[in-house]
Coordinates of C-alpha atoms in Angstrom, one line a residue:
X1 CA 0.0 0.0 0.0
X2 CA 1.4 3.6 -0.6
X3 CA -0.2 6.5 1.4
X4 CA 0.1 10.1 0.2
X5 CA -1.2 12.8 2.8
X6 CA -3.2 15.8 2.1
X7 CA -1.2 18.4 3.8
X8 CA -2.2 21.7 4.2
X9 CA -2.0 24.0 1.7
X10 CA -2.2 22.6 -1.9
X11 CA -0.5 19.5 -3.0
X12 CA -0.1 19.2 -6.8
X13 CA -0.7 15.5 -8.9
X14 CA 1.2 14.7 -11.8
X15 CA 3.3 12.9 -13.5
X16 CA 7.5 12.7 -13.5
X17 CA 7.9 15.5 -16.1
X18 CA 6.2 18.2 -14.3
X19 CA 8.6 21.1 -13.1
X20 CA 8.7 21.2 -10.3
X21 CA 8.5 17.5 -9.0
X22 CA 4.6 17.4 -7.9
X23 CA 4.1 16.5 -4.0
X24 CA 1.9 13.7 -5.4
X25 CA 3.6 11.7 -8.5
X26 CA 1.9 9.3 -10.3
X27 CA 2.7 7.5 -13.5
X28 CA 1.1 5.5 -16.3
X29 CA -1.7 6.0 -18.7
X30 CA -3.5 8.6 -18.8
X31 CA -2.1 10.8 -16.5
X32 CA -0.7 14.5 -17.4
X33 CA 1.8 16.1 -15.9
X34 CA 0.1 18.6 -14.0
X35 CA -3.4 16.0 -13.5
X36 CA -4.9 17.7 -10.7
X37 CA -4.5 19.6 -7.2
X38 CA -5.4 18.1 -3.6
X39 CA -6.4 21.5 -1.2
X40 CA -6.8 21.1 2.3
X41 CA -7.9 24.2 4.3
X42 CA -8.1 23.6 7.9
X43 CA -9.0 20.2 7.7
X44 CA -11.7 20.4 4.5
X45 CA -10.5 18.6 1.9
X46 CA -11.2 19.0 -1.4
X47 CA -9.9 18.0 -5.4
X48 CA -9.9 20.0 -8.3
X49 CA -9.1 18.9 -11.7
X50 CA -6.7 21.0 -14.1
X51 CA -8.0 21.2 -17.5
X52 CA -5.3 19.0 -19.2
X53 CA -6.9 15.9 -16.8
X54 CA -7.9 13.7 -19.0
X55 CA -10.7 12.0 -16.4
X56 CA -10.6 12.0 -12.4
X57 CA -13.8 10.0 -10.5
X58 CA -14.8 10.7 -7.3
X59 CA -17.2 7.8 -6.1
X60 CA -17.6 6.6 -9.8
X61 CA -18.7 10.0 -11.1
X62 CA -16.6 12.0 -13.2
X63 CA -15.8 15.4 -12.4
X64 CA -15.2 18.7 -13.9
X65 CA -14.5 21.1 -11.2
X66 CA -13.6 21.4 -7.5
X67 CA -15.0 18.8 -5.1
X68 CA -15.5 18.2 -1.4
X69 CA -13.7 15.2 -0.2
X70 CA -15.5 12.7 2.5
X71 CA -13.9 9.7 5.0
X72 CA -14.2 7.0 2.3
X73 CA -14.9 8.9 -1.0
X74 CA -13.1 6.8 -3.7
X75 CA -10.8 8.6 -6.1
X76 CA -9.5 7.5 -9.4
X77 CA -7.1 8.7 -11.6
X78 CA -6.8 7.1 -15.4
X79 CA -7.4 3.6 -15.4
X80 CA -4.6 2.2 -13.1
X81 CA -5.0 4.6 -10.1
X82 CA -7.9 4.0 -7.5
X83 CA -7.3 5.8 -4.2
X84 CA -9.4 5.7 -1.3
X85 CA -9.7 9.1 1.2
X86 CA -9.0 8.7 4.7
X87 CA -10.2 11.7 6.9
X88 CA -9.4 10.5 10.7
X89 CA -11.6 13.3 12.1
X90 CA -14.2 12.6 9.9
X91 CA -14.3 9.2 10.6
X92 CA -14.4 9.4 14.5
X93 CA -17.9 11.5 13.7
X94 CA -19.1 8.5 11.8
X95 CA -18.2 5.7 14.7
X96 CA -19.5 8.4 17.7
X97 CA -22.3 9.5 15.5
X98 CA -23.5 5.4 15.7
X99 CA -23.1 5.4 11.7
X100 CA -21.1 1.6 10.0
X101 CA -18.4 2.6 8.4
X102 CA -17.5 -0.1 5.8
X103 CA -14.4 -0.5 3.8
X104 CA -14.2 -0.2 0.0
X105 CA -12.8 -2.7 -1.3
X106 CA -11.5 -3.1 -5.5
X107 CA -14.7 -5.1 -6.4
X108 CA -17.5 -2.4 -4.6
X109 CA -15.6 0.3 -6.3
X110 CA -16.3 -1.2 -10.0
X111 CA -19.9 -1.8 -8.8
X112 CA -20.1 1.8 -7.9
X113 CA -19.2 2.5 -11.4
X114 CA -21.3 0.4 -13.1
X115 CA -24.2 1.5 -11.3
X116 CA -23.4 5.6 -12.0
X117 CA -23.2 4.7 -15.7
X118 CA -26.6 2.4 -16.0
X119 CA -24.9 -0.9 -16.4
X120 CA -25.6 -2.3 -13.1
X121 CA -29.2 -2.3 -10.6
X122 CA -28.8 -2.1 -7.1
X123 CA -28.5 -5.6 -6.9
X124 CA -29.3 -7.5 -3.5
X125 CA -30.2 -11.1 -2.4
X126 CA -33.1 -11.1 -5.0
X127 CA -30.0 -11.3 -8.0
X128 CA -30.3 -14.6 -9.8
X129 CA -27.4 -16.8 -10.8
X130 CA -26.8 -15.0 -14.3
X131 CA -27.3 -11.6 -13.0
X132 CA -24.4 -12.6 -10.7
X133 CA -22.2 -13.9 -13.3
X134 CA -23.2 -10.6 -15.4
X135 CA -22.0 -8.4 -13.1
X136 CA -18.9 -10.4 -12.2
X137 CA -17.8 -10.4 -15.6
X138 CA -18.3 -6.1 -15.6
X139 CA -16.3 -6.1 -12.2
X140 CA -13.6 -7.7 -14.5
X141 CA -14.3 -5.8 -17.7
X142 CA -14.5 -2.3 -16.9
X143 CA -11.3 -1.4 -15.7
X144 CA -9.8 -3.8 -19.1
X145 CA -11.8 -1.3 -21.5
X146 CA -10.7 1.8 -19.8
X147 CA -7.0 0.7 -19.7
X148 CA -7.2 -0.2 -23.9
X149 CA -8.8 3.1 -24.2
X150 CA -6.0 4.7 -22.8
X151 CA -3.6 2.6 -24.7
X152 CA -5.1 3.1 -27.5
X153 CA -5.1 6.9 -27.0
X154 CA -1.9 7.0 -26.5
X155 CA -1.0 5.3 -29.7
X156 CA -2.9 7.4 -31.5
X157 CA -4.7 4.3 -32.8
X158 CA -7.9 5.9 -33.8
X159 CA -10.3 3.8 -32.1
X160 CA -12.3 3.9 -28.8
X161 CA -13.7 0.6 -26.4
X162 CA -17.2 0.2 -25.2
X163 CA -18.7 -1.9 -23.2
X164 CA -22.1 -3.5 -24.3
X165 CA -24.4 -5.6 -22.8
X166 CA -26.2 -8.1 -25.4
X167 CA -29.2 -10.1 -24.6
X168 CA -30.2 -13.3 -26.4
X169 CA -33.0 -11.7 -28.2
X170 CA -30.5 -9.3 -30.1
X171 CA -28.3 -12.8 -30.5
X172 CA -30.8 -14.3 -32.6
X173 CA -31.9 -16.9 -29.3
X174 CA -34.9 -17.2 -27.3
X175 CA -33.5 -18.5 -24.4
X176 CA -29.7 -17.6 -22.9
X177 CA -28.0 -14.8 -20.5
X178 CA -26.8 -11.6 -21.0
X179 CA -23.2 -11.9 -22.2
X180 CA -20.6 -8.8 -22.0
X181 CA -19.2 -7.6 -25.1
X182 CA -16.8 -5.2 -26.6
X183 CA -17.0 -3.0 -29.2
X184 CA -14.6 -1.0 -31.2
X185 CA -15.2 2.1 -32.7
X186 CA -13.1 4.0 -35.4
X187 CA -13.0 7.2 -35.0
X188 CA -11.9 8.2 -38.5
X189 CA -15.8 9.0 -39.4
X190 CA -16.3 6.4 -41.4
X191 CA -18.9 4.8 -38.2
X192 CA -17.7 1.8 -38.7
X193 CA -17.2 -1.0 -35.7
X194 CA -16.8 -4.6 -34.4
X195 CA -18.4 -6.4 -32.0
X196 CA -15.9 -8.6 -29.9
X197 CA -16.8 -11.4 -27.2
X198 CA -15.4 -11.3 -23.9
X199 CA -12.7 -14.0 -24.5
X200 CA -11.8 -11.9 -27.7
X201 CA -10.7 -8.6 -26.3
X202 CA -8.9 -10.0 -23.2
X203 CA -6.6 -11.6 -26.0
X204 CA -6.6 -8.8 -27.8
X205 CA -5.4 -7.0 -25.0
X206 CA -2.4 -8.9 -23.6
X207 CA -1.3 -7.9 -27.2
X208 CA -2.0 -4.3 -26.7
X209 CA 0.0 -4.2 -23.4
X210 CA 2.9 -5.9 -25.0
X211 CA 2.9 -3.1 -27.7
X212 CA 2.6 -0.6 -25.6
X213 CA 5.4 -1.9 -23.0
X214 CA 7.6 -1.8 -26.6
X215 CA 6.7 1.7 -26.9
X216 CA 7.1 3.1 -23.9
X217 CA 11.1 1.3 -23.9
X218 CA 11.6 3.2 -27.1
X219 CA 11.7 0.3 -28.8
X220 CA 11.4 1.0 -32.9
X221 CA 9.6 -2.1 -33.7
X222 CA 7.3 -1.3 -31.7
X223 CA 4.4 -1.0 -33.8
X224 CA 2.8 -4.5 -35.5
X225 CA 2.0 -5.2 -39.4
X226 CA -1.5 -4.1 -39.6
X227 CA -2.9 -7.8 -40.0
X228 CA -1.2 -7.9 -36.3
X229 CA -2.2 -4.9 -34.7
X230 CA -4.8 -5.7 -31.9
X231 CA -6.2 -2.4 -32.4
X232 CA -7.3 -3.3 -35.8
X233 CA -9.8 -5.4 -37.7
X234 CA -10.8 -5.1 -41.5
X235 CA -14.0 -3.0 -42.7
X236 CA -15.2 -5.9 -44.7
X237 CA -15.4 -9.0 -41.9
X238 CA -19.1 -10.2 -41.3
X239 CA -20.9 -8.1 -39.0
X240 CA -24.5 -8.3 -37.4
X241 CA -26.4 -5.1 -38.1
X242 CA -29.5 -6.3 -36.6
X243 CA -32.2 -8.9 -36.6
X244 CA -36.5 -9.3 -36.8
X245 CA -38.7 -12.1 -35.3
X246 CA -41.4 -13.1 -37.8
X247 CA -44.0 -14.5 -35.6
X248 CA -45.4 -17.8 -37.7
X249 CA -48.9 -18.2 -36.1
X250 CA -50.5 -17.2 -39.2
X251 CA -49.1 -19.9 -41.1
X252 CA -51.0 -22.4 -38.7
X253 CA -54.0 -21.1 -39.8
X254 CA -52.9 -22.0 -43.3
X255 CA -53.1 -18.0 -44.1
X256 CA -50.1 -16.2 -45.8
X257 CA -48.1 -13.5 -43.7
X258 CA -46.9 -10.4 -45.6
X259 CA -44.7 -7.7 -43.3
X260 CA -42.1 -4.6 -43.6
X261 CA -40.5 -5.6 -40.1
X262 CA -37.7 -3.2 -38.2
X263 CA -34.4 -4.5 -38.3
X264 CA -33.2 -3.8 -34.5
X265 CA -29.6 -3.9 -32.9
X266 CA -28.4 -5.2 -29.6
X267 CA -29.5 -2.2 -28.3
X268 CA -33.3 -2.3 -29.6
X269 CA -31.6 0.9 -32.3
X270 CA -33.4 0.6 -35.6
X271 CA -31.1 -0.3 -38.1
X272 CA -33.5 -0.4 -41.4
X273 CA -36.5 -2.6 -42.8
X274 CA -37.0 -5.7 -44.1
X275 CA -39.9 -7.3 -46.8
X276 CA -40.6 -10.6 -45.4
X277 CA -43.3 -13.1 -46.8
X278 CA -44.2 -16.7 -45.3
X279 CA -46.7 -18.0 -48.5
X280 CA -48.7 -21.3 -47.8
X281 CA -48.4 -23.7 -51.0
X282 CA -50.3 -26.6 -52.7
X283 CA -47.8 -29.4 -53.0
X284 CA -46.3 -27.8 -56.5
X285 CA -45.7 -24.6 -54.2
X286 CA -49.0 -22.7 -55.7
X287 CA -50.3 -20.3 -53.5
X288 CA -53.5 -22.0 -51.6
X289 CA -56.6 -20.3 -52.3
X290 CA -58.1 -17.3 -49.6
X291 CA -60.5 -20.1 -48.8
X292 CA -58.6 -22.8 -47.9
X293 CA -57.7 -21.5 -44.3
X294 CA -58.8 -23.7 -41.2
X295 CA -60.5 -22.7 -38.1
X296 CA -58.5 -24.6 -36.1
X297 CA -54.5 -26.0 -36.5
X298 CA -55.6 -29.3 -35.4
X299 CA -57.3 -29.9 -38.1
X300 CA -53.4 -30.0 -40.4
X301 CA -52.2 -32.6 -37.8
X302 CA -51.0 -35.6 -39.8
X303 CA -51.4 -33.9 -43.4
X304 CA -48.0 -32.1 -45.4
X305 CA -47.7 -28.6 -45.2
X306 CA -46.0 -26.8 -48.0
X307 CA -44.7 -22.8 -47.9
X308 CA -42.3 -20.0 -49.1
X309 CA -40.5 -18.1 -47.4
X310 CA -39.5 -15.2 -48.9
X311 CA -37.1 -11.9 -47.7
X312 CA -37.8 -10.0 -51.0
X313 CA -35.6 -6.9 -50.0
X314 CA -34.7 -4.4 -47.2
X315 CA -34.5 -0.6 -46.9
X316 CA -32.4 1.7 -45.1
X317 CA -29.2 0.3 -43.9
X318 CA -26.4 2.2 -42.3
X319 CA -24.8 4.0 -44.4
X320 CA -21.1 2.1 -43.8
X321 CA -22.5 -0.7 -44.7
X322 CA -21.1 -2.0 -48.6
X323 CA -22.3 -5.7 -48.5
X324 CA -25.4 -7.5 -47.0
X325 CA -27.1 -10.7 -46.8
X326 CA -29.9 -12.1 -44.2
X327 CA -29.6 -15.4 -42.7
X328 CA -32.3 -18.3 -40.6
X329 CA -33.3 -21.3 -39.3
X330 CA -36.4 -22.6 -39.9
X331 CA -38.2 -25.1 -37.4
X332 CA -35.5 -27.8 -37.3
X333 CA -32.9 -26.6 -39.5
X334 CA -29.1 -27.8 -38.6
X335 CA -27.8 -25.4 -40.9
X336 CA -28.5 -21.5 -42.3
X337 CA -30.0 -20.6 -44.9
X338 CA -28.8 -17.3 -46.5
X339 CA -30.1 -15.2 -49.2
X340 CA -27.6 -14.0 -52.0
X341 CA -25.0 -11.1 -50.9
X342 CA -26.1 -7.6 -52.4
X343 CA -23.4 -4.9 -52.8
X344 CA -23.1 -1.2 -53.9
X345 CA -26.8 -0.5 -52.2
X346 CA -28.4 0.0 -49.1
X347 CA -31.5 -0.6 -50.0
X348 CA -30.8 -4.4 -51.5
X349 CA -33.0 -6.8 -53.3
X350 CA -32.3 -10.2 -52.2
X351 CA -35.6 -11.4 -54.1
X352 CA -35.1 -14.7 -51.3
X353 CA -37.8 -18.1 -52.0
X354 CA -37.2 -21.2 -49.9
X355 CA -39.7 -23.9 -50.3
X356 CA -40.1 -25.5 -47.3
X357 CA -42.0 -29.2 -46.8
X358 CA -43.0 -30.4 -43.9
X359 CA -43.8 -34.1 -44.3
X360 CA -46.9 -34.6 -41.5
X361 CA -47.6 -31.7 -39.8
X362 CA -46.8 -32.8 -35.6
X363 CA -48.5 -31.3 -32.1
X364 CA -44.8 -30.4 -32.1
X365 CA -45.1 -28.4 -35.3
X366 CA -48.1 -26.5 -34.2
X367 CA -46.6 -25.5 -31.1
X368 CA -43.6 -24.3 -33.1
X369 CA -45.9 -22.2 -35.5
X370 CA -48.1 -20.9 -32.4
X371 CA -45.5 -19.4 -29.8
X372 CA -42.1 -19.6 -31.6
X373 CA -41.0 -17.0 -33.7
X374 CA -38.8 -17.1 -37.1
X375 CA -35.6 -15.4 -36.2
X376 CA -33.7 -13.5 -39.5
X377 CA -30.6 -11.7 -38.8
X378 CA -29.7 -9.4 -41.1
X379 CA -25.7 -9.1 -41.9
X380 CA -23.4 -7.0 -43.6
X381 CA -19.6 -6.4 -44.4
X382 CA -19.0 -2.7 -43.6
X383 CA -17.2 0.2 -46.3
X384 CA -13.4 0.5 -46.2
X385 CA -12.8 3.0 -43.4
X386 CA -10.5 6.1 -43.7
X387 CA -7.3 4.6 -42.2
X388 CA -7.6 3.5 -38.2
X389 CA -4.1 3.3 -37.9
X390 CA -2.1 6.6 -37.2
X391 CA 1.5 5.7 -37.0
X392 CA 3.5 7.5 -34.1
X393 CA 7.0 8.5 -34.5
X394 CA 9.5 7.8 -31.0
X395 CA 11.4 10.8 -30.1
X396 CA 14.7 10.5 -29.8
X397 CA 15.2 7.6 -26.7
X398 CA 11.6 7.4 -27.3
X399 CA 10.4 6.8 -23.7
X400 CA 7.2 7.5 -22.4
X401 CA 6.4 7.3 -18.5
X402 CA 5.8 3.2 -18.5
X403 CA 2.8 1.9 -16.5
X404 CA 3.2 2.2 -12.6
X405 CA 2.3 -0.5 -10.2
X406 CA -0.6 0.0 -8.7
X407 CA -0.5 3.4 -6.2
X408 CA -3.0 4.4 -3.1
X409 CA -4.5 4.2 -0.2
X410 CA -6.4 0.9 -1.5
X411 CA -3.6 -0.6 -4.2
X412 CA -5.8 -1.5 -6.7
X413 CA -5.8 -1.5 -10.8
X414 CA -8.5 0.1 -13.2
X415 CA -11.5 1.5 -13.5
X416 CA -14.2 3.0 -16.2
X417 CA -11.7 5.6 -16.8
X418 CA -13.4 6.8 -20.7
X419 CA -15.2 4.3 -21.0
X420 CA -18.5 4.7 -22.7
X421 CA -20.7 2.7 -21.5
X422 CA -24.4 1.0 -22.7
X423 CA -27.2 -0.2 -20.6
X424 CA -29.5 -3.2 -21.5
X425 CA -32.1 -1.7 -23.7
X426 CA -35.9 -2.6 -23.4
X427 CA -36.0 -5.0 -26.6
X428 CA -39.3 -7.0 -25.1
X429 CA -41.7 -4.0 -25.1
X430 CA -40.8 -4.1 -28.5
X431 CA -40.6 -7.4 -29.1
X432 CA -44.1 -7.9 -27.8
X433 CA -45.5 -5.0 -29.6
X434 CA -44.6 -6.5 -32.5
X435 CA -46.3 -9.8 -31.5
X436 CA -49.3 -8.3 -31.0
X437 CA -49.2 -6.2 -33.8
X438 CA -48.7 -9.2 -36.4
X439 CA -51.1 -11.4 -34.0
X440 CA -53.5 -9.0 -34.8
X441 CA -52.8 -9.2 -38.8
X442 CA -53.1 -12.4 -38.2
X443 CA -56.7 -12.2 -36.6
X444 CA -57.9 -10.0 -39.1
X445 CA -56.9 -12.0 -41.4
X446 CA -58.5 -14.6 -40.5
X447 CA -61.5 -12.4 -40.2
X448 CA -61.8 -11.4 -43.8
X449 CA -61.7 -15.1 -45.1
X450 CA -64.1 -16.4 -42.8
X451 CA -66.4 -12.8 -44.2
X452 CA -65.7 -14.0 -47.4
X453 CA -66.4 -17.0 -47.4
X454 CA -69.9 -17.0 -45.5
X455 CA -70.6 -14.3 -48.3
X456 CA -69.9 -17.2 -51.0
X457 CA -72.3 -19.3 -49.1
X458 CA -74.9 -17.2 -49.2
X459 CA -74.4 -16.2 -52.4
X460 CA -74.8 -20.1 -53.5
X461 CA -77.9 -20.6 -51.2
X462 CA -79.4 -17.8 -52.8
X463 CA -79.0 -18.9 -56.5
X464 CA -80.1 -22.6 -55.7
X465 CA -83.1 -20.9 -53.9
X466 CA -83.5 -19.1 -57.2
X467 CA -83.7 -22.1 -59.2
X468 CA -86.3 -24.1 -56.7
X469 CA -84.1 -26.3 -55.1
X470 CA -85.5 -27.0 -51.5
X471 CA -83.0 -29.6 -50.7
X472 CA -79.0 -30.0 -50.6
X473 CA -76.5 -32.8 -50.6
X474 CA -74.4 -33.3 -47.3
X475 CA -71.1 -33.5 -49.6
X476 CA -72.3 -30.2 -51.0
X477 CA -72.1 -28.5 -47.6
X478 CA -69.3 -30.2 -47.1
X479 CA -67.8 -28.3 -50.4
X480 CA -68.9 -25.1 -49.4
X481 CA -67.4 -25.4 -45.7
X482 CA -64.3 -26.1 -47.5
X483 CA -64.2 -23.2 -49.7
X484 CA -65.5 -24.8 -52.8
X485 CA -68.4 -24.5 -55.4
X486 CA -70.4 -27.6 -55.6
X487 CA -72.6 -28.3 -58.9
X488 CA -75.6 -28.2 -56.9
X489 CA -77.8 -30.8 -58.4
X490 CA -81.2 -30.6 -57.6
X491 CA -82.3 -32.6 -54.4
X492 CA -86.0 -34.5 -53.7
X493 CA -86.6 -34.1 -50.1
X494 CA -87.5 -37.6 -48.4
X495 CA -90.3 -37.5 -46.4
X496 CA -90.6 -40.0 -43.1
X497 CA -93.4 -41.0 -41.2
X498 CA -93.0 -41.1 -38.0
X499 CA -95.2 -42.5 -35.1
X500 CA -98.1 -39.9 -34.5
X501 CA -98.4 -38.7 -37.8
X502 CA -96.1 -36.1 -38.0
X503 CA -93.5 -36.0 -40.8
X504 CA -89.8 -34.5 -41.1
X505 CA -87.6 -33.4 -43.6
X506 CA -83.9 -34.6 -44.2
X507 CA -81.0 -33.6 -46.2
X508 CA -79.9 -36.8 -48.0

C-alpha cells in the first residue's frame, strides 16, 4: 500500500515530467503532468481537476471542477490509479455518531461504477445466478476497457472501447443470459465498428500491453504489421447489423403472412426494414386459395404442409455498410439458410424463396408455429474506413512514462476511466408490440376469409333458392365449408313417417 497525505495548503498531482516535481507523482496512462491539485484548508478537503486531466472519479462520477472530499470517498485517476480518502476526524464523527463505516474494497468500487453509468441495478439477495455472473464479468471488464482506451489513446490508434451488454434476443436466441461484449469504434468517421466477445478482447489485450510496454522502452519495432495490430480489424469482416422475429402463427392457420418488419440492434436501435413473406403452398408450391384457411390447426395434424418463405428486400441500412445478406433457421434446420449477398446499395434486393416441406404436420409443429418465432438476422460487411491506424513516430530515446504498479491508499488497478458505457435496452416492449401487432394481422386476417367465405355461401344458397331447389347434398355443404363451389344438383326431399303422424324433412 502507498499512502500520500493531504497536507495543508495545496498539493499538486502529476506525472515525472512536471517542473517542479509534484508533492503527489503518479505515472502511467493517462495521466498528465500537472493532473490535478489536492487542497486542504483547515482540515476540509477537497480536489480539483486541471484542464489538461484527462478524467478523475470521485465515487464513480466524473468530475469537472472542484469537489469536497468525505472519510471513504473513492478517487480515481486514469485507469490504473484507484485511491481511497482517509479523513481521521471525519471518521471518528461516523463511529460516535453510531453510523457503520464499511471499507471499500477493488470489487464495490467497480460496482459503484457500473451502477453511476446504467450498467448495473442495485442488486441485493433477489439477484439470480446469471445476473451474478453478469455483473462479475463487468467487475472484471470495466477497468480492461478503460485501460485499452487509454492505450489506444496513446498510440494514437484511432479507435475507442465500449462496453455492451447483449441479450439473447438481439443474438438471434430465445433463451440464454446476458453476455458482455466489446465493441470497437473507429473514429476516422467512417462509423464503422466490431463487436468482440469477452474471451476476444482479453486476447486482444495482452497484445496491446505488449505493444505498448515496446513503446514506452523506445523500442522502434514497436508497432505490428496491420494484420497484427490488436487495435485493428478489417472493414469488410461479417458483421451483425441487426435482426426481426417473424412471428409464424399465421401460417397455422394455413393464411399467408406479408410484413415490412424493423431491423433492430443489440441495443433495440433501428437499423432499417425488411420485406418478409411466409406463402402457404399446394404441393407444387402454388399459392393456396383465400378459402382454404382452417379454423383450427388441429385440423393440419398428420397432413403435409408446404410454404415459401420469402425476404424479397430491405431498406435503409447504415450507411457504412457495402455488402449484405440475411440469414435463418427454420423449425428444425441444422444449418442457415442465407439469401444471396447484395453490394453497392443499401436498399438491397435479395428477391429470397425457400420452399419448405413439412412431411406430417406434428402437435410439435403446431406448437412451433403458435408461440415460436422465425428469427432473420440481417448481416453486412461494412465500407473500407478512412485509415484507423495513425502511426506515431518515437522521439529521440523514445520513452514515455511506463505503467506504474498499482498506487493508493487501497492498491488496486483500473477502472471505467473513458469508457463509454451501454445499458441493456428494453427489446421485449418491442418485441411484444410487435407480436401483438402481427397477432393482430393475423386475426384480421383470418376475419376477412371467414367474411368471405360466408358471403360465397350465401351467395350459392341464394342462387339454388332461385332455381327451386328445396334440398342440398351433405357432400355439397361439405364443399362449401371447405371453400368450394359444388354443382348443386337438384335434391328430392324424403319424407318419413314417423309414429303420431307427423312428418320431417332430411338432407340426403
Amino acid at each position: 500500500m502507498i499512502v500520500h497525505f493531504a497536507r495543508d495548503g495545496t498539493s499538486r498531482v502529476g506525472n515525472k515530467t512536471a517542473t517542479p516535481q509534484p508533492e503527489i507523482m503518479l505515472n502511467g496512462l493517462s495521466i498528465a503532468k500537472d493532473h490535478a491539485e489536492v487542497i486542504n484548508k483547515k482540515g476540509a478537503v477537497s480536489i480539483k481537476p486541471n484542464p489538461s486531466a484527462k478524467e478523475i472519479m470521485v465515487n464513480g462520477v466524473k468530475i469537472v471542477s472542484e469537489t469536497k472530499l468525505s472519510h471513504n470517498d473513492r478517487v480515481s485517476f486514469g485507469p490504473n490509479h484507484l485511491y481511497v480518502f482517509h479523513h481521521p476526524q471525519d471518521y471518528a464523527k461516523k463511529v460516535n455518531a453510531g453510523e457503520k463505516v464499511d471499507t471499500p474494497t477493488f470489487d464495490t468500487a467497480q460496482q459503484e461504477i457500473a451502477k453511476q453509468s446504467g450498467l448495473m441495478t442495485a442488486g441485493g439477495d433477489g439477484m439470480s445466478k446469471d445476473d451474478l455472473l453478469l455483473q462479475e464479468d463487468l467487475i472484471q471488464m470495466l477497468p480492461m476497457v478503460s485501460e485499452a482506451n487509454a492505450m489506444a489513446e496513446e498510440l494514437h490508434k484511432g479507435v475507442k472501447f465500449e462496453i455492451n451488454l447483449v441479450s439473447p434476443q438481439a443474438r438471434g436466441q430465445k433463451n440464454g443470459k446476458t453476455e458482455v461484449m466489446v465493441k470497437m469504434l473507429a473514429q476516422d468517421g467512417s462509423g464503422n465498428d466490431w463487436l468482440w466477445d469477452r474471451n476476444k478482447f482479453i486476447n486482444r489485450k495482452y497484445i496491446m500491453q505488449e505493444m505498448y510496454a515496446n513503446f514506452v522502452d523506445g523500442d522502434e519495432n514497436w508497432d505490428l504489421p496491420q494484420e497484427k495490430d490488436p487495435f485493428w480489424e478489417p472493414a469488410d469482416c461479417e458483421k451483425l447489423i441487426g435482426t426481426c422475429h417473424v412471428l409464424l402463427q399465421s401460417l397455422a392457420y394455413n393464411i399467408d403472412l406479408q410484413e415490412k418488419l424493423v431491423i433492430s440492434d443489440f441495443k433495440g436501435q433501428d437499423q432499417g426494414h425488411v420485406d418478409i413473406a411466409i406463402v402457404p403452398c399446394t404441393k407444387d408450391y402454388k399459392p393456396v386459395g383465400e378459402d382454404e384457411f382452417v379454423e383450427d390447426p388441429k385440423e393440419l395434424l398428420g397432413k403435409p404442409l408446404f410454404c415459401i418463405v420469402k425476404i424479397t428486400a430491405a431498406q435503409g441500412l447504415p450507411q457504412n455498410i457495402a455488402k449484405s445478406f440475411c440469414r435463418y433457421k427454420f423449425y428444425l434446420d441444422k444449418d442457415y439458410v442465407q439469401t444471396n449477398e447484395i453490394s453497392g446499395t443499401i436498399n438491397p434486393e435479395f428477391n429470397h424463396e425457400k420452399q419448405v416441406t413439412i412431411k406430417s404436420v406434428t402437435e410439435q409443429f403446431i406448437e412451433y408455429l403458435n408461440n415460436e418465432s422465425l428469427y432473420i438476422e440481417v448481416w453486412g460487411r461494412q465500407k473500407a474506413g478512412k485509415g484507423q491506424k495513425e502511426k506515431t513516430m518515437v522521439g529521440k530515446g523514445g520513452k514515455q512514462a511506463a505503467p506504474a504498479a498499482p498506487v493508493g491508499g487501497v492498491a488496486v488497478n483500473g477502472q471505467a476511466g473513458g469508457t463509454a458505457l451501454t445499458p441493456i435496452p428494453d427489446t421485449k416492449s418491442k418485441e411484444e408490440a410487435a407480436k401483438y401487432r402481427q397477432e393482430a394481422d393475423s386475426q384480421k386476417k383470418r376475419a376477412e376469409e371467414s367474411d368471405a367465405k360466408l358471403s360465397k355461401i350465401n351467395g350459392y344458397m341464394r342462387e339454388r333458392k332461385n332455381k327451386g331447389h328445396t334440398a342440398i347434398k351433405i357432400e355439397d355443404v361439405e364443399a362449401l365449408l371447405a371453400g368450394k363451389i359444388p354443382k348443386g344438383e337438384p335434391v328430392q326431399p324424403t319424407v318419413v313417417q314417423v309414429e303420431g303422424g307427423s312428418k320431417a324433412c332430411t338432407i340426403q
